[in-house]
XYZ file of C-alpha atoms in Angstrom:
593
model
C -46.120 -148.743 79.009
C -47.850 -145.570 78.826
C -46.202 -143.073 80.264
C -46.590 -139.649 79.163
C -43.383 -137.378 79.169
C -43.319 -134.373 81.799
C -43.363 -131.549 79.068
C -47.259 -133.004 77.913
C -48.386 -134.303 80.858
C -47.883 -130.677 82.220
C -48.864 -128.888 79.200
C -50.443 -125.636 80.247
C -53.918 -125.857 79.567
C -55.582 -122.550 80.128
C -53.157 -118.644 79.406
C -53.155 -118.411 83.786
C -50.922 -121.699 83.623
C -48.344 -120.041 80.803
C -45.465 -118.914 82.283
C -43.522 -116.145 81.425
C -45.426 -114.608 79.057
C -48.024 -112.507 80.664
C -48.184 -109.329 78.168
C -49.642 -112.355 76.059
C -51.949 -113.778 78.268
C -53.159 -110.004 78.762
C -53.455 -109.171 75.495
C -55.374 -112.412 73.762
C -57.848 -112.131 77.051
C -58.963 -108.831 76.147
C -59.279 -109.654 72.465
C -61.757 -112.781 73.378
C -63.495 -110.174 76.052
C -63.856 -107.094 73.707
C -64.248 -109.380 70.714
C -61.571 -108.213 68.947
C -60.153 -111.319 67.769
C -57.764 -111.189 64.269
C -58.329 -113.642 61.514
C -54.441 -114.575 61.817
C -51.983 -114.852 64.190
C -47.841 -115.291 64.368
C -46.243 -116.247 67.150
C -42.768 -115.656 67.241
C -40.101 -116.891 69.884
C -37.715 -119.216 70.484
C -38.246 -123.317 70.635
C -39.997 -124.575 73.855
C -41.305 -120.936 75.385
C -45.365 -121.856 74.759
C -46.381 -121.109 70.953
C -48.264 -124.241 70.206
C -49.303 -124.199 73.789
C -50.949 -120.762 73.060
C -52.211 -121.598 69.875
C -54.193 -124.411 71.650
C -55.511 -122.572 74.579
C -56.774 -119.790 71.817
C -58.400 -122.760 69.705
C -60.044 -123.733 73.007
C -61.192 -120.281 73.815
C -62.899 -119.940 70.478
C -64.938 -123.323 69.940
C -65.357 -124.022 73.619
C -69.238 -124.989 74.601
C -69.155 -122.128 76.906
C -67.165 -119.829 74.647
C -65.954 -117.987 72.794
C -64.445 -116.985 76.570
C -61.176 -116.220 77.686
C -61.463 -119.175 80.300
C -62.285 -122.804 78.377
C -64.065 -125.117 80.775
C -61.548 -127.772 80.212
C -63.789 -130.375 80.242
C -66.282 -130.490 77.270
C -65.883 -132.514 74.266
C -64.356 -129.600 72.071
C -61.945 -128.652 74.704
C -60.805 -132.342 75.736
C -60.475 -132.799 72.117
C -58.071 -130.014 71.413
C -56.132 -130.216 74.697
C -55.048 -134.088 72.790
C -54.604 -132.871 69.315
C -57.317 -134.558 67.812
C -60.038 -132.359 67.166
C -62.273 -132.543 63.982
C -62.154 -128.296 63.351
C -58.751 -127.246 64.833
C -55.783 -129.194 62.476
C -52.290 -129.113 63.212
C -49.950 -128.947 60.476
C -46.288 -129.283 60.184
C -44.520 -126.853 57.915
C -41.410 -128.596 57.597
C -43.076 -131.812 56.391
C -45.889 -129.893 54.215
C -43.955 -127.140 52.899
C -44.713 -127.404 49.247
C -47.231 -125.649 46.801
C -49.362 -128.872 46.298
C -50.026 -128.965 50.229
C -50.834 -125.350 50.194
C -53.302 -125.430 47.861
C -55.206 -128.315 49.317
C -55.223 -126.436 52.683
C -56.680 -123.624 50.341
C -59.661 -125.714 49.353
C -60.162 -127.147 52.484
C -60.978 -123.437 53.710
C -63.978 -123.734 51.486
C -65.879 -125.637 53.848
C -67.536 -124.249 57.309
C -66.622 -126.071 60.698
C -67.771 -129.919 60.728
C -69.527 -129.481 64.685
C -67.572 -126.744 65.991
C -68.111 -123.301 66.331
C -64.841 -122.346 64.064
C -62.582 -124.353 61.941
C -58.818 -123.250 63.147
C -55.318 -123.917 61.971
C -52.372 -124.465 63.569
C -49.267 -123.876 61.483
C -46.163 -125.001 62.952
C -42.623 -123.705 61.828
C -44.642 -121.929 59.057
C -41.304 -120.769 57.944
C -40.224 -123.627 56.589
C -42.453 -123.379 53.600
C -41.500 -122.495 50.163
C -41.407 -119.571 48.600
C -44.089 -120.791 46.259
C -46.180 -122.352 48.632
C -46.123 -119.127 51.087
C -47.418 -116.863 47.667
C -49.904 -119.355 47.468
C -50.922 -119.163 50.882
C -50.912 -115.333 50.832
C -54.353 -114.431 49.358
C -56.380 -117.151 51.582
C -54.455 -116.113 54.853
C -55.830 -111.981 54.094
C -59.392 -112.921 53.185
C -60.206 -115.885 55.075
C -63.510 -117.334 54.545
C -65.998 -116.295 57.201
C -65.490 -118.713 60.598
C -61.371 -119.940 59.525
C -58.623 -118.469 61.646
C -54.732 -118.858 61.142
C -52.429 -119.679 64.102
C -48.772 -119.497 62.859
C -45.864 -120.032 65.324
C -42.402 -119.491 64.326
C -38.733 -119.245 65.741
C -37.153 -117.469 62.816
C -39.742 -115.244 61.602
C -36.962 -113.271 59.454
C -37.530 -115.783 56.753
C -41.311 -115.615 56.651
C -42.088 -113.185 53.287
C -43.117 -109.345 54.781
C -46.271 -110.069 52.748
C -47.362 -112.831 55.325
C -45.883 -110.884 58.597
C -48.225 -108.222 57.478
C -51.146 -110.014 57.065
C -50.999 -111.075 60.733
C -51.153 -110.004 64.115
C -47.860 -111.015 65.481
C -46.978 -111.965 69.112
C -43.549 -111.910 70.227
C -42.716 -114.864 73.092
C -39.800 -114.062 75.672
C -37.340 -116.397 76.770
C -38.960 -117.282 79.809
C -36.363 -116.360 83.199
C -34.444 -118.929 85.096
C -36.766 -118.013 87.992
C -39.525 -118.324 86.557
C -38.784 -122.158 85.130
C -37.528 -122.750 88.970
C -41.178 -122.116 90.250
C -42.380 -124.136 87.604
C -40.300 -127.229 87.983
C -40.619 -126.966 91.539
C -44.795 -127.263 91.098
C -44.280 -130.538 88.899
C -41.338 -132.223 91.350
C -44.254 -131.433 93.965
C -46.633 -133.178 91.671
C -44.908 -135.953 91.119
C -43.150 -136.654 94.698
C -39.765 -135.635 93.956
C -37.228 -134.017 96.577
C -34.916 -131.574 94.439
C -33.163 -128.451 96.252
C -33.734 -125.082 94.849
C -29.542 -125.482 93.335
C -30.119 -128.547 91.415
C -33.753 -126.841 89.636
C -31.396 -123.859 88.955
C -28.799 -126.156 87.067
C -31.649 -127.719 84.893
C -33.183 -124.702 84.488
C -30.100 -122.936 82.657
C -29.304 -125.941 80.686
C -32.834 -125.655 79.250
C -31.889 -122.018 78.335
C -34.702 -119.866 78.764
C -36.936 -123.109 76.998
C -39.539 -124.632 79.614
C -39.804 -127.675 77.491
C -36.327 -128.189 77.250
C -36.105 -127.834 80.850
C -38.325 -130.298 81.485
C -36.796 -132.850 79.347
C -33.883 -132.340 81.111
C -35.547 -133.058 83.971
C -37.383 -135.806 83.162
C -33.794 -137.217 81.865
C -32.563 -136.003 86.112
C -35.675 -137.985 87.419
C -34.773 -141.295 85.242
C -31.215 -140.907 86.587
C -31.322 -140.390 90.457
C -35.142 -141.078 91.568
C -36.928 -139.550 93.604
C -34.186 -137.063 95.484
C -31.224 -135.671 93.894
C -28.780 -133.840 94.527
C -26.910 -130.481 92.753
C -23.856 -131.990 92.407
C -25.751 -135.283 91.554
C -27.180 -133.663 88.591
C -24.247 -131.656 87.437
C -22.573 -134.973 86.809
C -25.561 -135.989 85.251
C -25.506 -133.072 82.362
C -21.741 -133.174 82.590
C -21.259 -129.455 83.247
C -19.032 -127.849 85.890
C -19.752 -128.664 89.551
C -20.441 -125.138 91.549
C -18.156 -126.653 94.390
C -15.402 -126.748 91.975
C -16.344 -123.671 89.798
C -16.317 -121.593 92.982
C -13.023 -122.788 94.294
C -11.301 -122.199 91.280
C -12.999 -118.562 91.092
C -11.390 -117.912 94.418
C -8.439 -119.265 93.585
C -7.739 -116.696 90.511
C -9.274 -113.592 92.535
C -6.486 -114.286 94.810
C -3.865 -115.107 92.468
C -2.944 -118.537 93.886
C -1.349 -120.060 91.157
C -1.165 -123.483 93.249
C -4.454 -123.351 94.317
C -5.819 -122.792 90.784
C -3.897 -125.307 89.279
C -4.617 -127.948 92.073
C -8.518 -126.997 91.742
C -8.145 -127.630 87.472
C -5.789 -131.036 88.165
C -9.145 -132.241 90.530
C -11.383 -131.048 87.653
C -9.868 -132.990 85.200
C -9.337 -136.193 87.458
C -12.847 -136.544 87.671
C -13.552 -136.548 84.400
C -14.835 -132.662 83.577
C -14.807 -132.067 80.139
C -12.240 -128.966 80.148
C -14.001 -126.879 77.350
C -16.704 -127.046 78.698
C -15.290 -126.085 82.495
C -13.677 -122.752 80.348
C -17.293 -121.641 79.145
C -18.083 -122.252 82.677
C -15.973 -120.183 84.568
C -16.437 -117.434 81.608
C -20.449 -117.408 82.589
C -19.162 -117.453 86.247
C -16.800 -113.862 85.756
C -19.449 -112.795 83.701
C -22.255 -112.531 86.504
C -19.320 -111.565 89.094
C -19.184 -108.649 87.031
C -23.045 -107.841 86.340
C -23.038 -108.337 90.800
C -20.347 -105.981 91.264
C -21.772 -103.760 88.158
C -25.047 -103.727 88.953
C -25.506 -104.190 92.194
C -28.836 -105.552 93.606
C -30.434 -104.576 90.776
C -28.609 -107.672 89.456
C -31.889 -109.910 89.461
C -32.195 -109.912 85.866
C -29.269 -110.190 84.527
C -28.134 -112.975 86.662
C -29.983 -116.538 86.632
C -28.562 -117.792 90.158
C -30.843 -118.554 93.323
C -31.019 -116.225 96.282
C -27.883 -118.708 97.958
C -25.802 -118.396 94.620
C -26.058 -114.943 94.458
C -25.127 -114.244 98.337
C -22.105 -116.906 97.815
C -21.120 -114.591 94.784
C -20.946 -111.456 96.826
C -18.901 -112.785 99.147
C -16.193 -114.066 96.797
C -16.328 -110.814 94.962
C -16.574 -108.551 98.658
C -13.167 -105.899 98.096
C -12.599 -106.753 94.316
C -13.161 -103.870 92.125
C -14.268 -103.936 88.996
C -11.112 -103.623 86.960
C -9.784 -106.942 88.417
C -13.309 -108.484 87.714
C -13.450 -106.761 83.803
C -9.952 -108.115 82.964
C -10.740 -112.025 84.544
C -14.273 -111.887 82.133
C -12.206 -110.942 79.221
C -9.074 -113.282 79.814
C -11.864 -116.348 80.462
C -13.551 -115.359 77.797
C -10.333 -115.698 75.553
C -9.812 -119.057 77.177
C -13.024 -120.083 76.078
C -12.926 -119.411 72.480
C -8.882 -120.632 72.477
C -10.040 -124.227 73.983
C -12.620 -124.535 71.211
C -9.855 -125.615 68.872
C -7.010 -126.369 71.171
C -4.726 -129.276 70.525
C -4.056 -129.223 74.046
C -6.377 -128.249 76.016
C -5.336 -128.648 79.453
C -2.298 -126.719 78.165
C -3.955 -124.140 77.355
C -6.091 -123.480 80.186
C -2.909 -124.175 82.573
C -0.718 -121.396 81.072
C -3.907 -118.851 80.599
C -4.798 -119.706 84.721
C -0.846 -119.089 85.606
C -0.739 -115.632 83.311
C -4.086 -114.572 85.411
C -2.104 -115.286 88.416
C 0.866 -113.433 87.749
C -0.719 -110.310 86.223
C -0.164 -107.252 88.116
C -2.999 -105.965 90.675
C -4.724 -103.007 88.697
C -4.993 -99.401 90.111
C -8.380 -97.142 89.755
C -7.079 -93.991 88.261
C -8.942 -91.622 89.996
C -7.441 -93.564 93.359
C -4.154 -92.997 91.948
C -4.844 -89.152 91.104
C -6.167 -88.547 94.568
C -2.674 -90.004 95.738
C -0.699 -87.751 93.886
C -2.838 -84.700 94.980
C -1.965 -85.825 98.524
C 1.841 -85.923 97.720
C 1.677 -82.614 96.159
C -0.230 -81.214 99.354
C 1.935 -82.839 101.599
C 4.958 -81.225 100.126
C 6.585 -84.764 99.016
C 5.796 -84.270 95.180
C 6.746 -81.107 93.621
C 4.048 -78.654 92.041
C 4.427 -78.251 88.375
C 6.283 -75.412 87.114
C 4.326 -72.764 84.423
C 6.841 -72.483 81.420
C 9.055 -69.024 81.915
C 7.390 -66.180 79.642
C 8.901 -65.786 76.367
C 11.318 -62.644 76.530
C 10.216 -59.601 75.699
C 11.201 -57.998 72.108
C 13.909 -55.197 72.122
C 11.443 -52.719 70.860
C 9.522 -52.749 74.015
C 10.068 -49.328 76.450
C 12.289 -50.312 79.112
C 10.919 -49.951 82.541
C 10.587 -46.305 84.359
C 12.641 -47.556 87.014
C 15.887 -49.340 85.367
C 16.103 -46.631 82.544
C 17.805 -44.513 84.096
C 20.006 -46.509 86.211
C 23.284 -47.140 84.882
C 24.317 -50.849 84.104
C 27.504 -51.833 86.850
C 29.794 -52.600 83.450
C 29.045 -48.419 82.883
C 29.651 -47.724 86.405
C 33.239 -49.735 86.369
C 34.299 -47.485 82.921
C 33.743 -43.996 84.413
C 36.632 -41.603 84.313
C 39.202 -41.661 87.037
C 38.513 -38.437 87.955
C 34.905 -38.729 88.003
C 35.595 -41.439 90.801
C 37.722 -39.237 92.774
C 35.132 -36.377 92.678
C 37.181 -33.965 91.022
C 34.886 -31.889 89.627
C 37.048 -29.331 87.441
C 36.269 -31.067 83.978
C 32.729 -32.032 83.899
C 32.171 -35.611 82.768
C 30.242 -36.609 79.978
C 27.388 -39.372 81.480
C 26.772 -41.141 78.445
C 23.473 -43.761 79.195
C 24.205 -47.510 77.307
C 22.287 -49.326 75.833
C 20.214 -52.153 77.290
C 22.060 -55.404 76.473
C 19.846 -57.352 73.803
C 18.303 -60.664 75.464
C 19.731 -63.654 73.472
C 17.312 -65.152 70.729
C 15.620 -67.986 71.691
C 16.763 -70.899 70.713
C 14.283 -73.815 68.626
C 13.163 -76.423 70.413
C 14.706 -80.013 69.033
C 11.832 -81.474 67.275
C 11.570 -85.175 67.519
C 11.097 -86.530 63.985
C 7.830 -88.352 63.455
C 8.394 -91.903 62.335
C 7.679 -92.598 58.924
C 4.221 -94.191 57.842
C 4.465 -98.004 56.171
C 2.127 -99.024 53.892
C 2.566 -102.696 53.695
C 2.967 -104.504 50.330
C 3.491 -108.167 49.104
C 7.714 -107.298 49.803
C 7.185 -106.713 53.002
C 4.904 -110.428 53.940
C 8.045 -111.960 51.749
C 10.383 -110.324 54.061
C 7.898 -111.126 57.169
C 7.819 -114.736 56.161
C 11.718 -114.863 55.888
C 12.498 -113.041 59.601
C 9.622 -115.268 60.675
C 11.842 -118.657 59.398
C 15.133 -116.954 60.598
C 13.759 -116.135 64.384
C 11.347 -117.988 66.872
C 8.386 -117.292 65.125
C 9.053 -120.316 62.374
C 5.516 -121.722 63.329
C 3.806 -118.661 61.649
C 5.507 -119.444 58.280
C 2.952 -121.656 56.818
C 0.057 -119.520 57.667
C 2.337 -116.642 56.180
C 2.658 -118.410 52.874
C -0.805 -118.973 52.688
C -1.602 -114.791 52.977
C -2.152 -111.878 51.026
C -1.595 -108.127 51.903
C -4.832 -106.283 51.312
C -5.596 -102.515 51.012
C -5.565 -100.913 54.541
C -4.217 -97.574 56.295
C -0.743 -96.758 57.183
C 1.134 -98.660 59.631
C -1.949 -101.522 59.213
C -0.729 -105.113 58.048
C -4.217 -106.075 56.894
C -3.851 -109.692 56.042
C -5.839 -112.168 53.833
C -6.097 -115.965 53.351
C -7.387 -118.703 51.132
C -9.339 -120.526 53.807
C -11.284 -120.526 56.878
C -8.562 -122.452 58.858
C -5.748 -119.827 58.720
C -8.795 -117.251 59.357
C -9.308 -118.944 62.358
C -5.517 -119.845 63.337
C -4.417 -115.535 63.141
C -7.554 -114.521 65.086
C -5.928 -116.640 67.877
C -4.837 -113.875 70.544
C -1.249 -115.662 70.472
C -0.697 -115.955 66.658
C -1.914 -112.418 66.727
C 0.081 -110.976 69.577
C 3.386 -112.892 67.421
C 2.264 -111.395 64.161
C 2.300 -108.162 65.623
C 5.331 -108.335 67.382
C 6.890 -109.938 64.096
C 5.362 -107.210 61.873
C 6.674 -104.510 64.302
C 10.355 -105.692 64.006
C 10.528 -105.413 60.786
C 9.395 -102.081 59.960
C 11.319 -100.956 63.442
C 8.116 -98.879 64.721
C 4.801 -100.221 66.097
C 2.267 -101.387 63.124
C -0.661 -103.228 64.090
C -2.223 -106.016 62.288
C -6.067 -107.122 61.073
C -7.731 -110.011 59.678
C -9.467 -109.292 56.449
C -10.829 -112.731 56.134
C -11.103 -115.457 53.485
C -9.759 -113.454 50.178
C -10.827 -115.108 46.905
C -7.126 -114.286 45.119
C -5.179 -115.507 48.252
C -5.803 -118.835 46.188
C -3.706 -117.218 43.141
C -1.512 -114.826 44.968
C 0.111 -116.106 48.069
C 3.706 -117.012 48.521
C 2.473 -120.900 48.433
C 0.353 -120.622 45.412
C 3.253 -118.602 43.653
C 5.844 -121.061 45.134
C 3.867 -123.834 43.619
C 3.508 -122.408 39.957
C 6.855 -122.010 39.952
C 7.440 -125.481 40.932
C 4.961 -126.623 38.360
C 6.310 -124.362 35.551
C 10.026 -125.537 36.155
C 8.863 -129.536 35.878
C 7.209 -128.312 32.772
C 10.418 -126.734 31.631
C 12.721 -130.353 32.891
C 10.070 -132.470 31.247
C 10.198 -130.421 27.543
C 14.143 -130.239 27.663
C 13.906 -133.771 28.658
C 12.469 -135.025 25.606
C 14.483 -132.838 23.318
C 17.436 -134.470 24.669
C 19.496 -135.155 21.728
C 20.186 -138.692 23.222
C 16.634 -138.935 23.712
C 15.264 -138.602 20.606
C 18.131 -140.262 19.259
C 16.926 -143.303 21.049
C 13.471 -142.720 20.111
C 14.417 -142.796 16.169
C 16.468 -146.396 16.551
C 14.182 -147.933 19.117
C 10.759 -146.612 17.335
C 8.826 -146.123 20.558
C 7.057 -142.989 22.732
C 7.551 -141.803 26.141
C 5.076 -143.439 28.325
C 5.933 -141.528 31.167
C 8.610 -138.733 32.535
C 9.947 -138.956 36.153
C 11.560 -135.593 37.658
C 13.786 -136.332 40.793
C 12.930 -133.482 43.748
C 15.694 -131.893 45.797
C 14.378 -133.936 48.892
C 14.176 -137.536 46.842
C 17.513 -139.567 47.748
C 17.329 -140.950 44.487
C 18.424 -137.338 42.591
């Protein structure tokens, strides 16, 4: 058999057959045009996007018979010979097989020598940062001045560990994860090629599984064509790849933007009965919120931020068609939760069954500015009251007293006139004596609510957490409480540490949080939040189990050495003549103390 796989049988062969990478295409074309072309080159990008496939083409654009042009004829002997990666001038070498100094410097003498028949000798370094740090320094002062007629091609996904000395000495070329789109069109030319009936859904699946990679994608689909033939289906080839049907992903969607809890648990029971791995049905349905989101965010300028054909898209407006985005914000971040929960979930299904019930049950949010225009048309209305200004602080008893109350006597002054005054006898002249303005009452100070006092948590208080958390419902957070530390952190913080990545892990949970902070907050009798420090280097010497445990070691120590001082042990010792071979301490749990 000699069957060649789809991802070199469809190879691109010339920079108009690259896809997705045009602002390379442009730029190497007018190098070979204006004859510009650098002694080195790095090309940079992730695995399967077209940097060998580049490097090629721009080994066939330099020795081809017709060349140096930006368009190799294909089909002379220097060209045929690269396209199967046998030419005499252009070598390929491997990085990650030929990464030491004693390769290096053979490649260095090698560079001594002109082309054999070609018009340049070329090479192709693959993952070029595999090498060693010695062999990369030895590689440095050959790779700035090449001998005249040698060019470098290095290609690269992690170009972070390549020395600056070597990133500098070349002209780099960044490759772009090539859109879900644009691998469509491409797949869709080869199933052409090849006689293969595949809707536009089913190219869409492959193509995301392959991840912005075109030669993933066409493994994948090479792996599709093995499986079904020559016509598949989408669902067909999501069972295939084992990832989330769309049928099913969409129902269950539906289900949760309506909060039907039957519904949604119904569509995860079917799920699971068919054999969909529930993890990976949670990162599902998180990728599925997510673009709901970037639809409703973004509108239909959505394109590129969503990898979904023209149907998939339209199918996704109309599930998400009077949802706002608060609903759509909070069902991202809850799936997303669910997601990273199920990745170490005892119990899966569990799991996802309570987190699909609490999305059904949560409350229907409210826009706030909907709510303020509400209450503006209440007030309006007459229904709601207007808010009241505070009354203006009274006046100090210095102040001039108004021209027309001065003078105006007070009722209590009127009432204590004379009798004869009243009766208008006006014989004895009365005396009108003008009182005093009564002095307004001193205001009185407003009750001030105390502030609650600040906690700065110590190792008492995790000793007193770890006891309420024994004594309540919370006994499951004891052993990742004993294996804790409290580390430095602001007031009213419970900044914890631990000796290992699993109880890192275990209090990041959103549950175990949500119970430390409730637990934490009961204590102290005010609201404290709580953070994860991370692994801690003296949690190993410091927390309640480590301390519990030296303890425990210290007090066999202690038994063992009173033990052999027994007077009735030593006294046996002196008749008998013999040594303690070995000393056996009874615990409080063995039946045998």
């Amino acid at each position: 058999m000699s069957y060649v796989v789809l991802a070199r049988k469809y190879r691109p062969q010339t920079l108009n057959e690259l896809s997705g990478q045009s602002h390379i295409s442009r730029a190497l074309t007018h190098a070979i045009e204006m004859d510009r072309v650098a002694h080195a080159f790095l090309f940079c990008g992730v695995r399967g996007t077209g940097k060998t496939s580049t490097a090629r083409i721009v080994a066939k654009m330099l020795n081809c018979e017709q060349g140096p042009t930006p368009n190799p004829c294909g089909v002379c002997q220097p060209c045929e010979e690269i396209a199967k990666g046998n030419a005499i001038d252009v070598r390929e070498i491997d990085a990650a097989s030929n990464r030491g100094i004693n390769e290096m410097r053979a490649l260095r003498e090698t560079t001594n020598y002109p082309a054999t028949r070609d018009r340049y000798r070329i090479y192709i370094i693959d993952e070029v940062h595999m090498l060693t740090k010695e062999a990369a320094n030895a590689f440095l002062k050959t790779l700035e001045e090449p001998p005249k007629g040698i060019y470098f091609i290095l290609a690269t996904t992690d170009p972070q560990r390549l020395l600056v000395t070597i990133r500098s000495r070349c002209q780099r070329y960044d490759f772009r994860r090539i859109k879900a789109n644009e691998v469509v069109g491409r797949l869709q030319y080869i199933c052409e090629q090849e006689g293969i009936e595949m809707d536009a859904e089913a190219l869409y699946l492959i193509a995301r599984e392959g991840d912005g990679s075109l030669r993933d994608s066409l493994s994948v689909l090479d792996q599709v064509i093995a499986f079904g033939g020559e016509t598949m289906s989408a669902s067909e080839v999501a069972n295939l790849l084992g990832v989330a049907d769309r049928t099913r992903v969409t129902e269950m969607i539906a289900a949760l933007l309506s909060q039907d809890a039957q519904r949604a648990l119904s569509a995860l029971a079917s799920a699971h009965n068919h054999g969909m791995e529930l993890k990976v049905f949670s990162k599902t349905l998180a990728m599925e919120a997510r673009d709901l989101l970037m639809i409703r965010m973004m509108g239909h300028n959505a394109d590129d931020l969503v990898d979904r054909s023209e149907s998939e898209v339209r199918v996704l407006r109309e599930l998400i068609n009077g949802v706002d985005g608060n609903t759509l914000e909070r069902l991202s971040h809850t799936l997303l939760e669910l997601a990273e929960q199920m990745a170490v979930a005892a119990h899966p299904r569990l799991v996802m069954e309570l987190a699909l019930i609490r999305l059904c049950r949560a409350p229907k949010l409210k826009d706030v500015a909907a709510l303020a225009s509400q209450v503006n048309r209440l007030v309006m209305t007459g229904r709601l009251p207007q808010a009241t200004q505070s009354a203006p602080a009274p006046r100090s008893t210095g102040q001039a007293t108004s021209a027309r109350t001065q003078g105006r006597p007070t009722p209590r002054a009127r009432a204590q006139r004379p009798a004869k005054e009243i009766s208008g006898d006006d014989d004895v002249p009365s005396a009108r004596v003008r009182p005093k303005a009564p002095r307004p009452p001193p205001a009185q100070p407003k009750p001030t609510t105390p502030s609650p006092p600040t906690i700065n948590f110590s190792d008492q208080h995790l000793q007193a957490l770890c006891e309420s958390a024994s004594d309540s419902n919370h006994s499951t957070l004891v052993p990742l409480l004993e294996d804790a530390v409290v580390e430095p952190s602001p007031a009213n913080v419970l900044c914890l540490g631990f000796s290992s990545d699993y109880s890192v892990r275990l209090a990041n949970q959103s549950e175990v949080r949500k119970s430390l902070v409730a637990l934490a907050s009961a204590l102290v009798n005010q609201d404290v939040d709580v953070q994860i420090s991370g692994v801690v280097e003296r949690a190993r010497d410091q927390s309640i189990r480590a301390k519990t445990s030296k303890k425990r070691q210290a007090k066999k120590r202690q038994d063992r050495q009173a033990l052999q001082q027994h007077p009735s042990v030593v006294r046996v010792l002196a008749v008998m003549g013999g040594e303690i071979a070995q000393i056996d301490l009874a615990t409080p749990d063995d039946p045998k103390g």
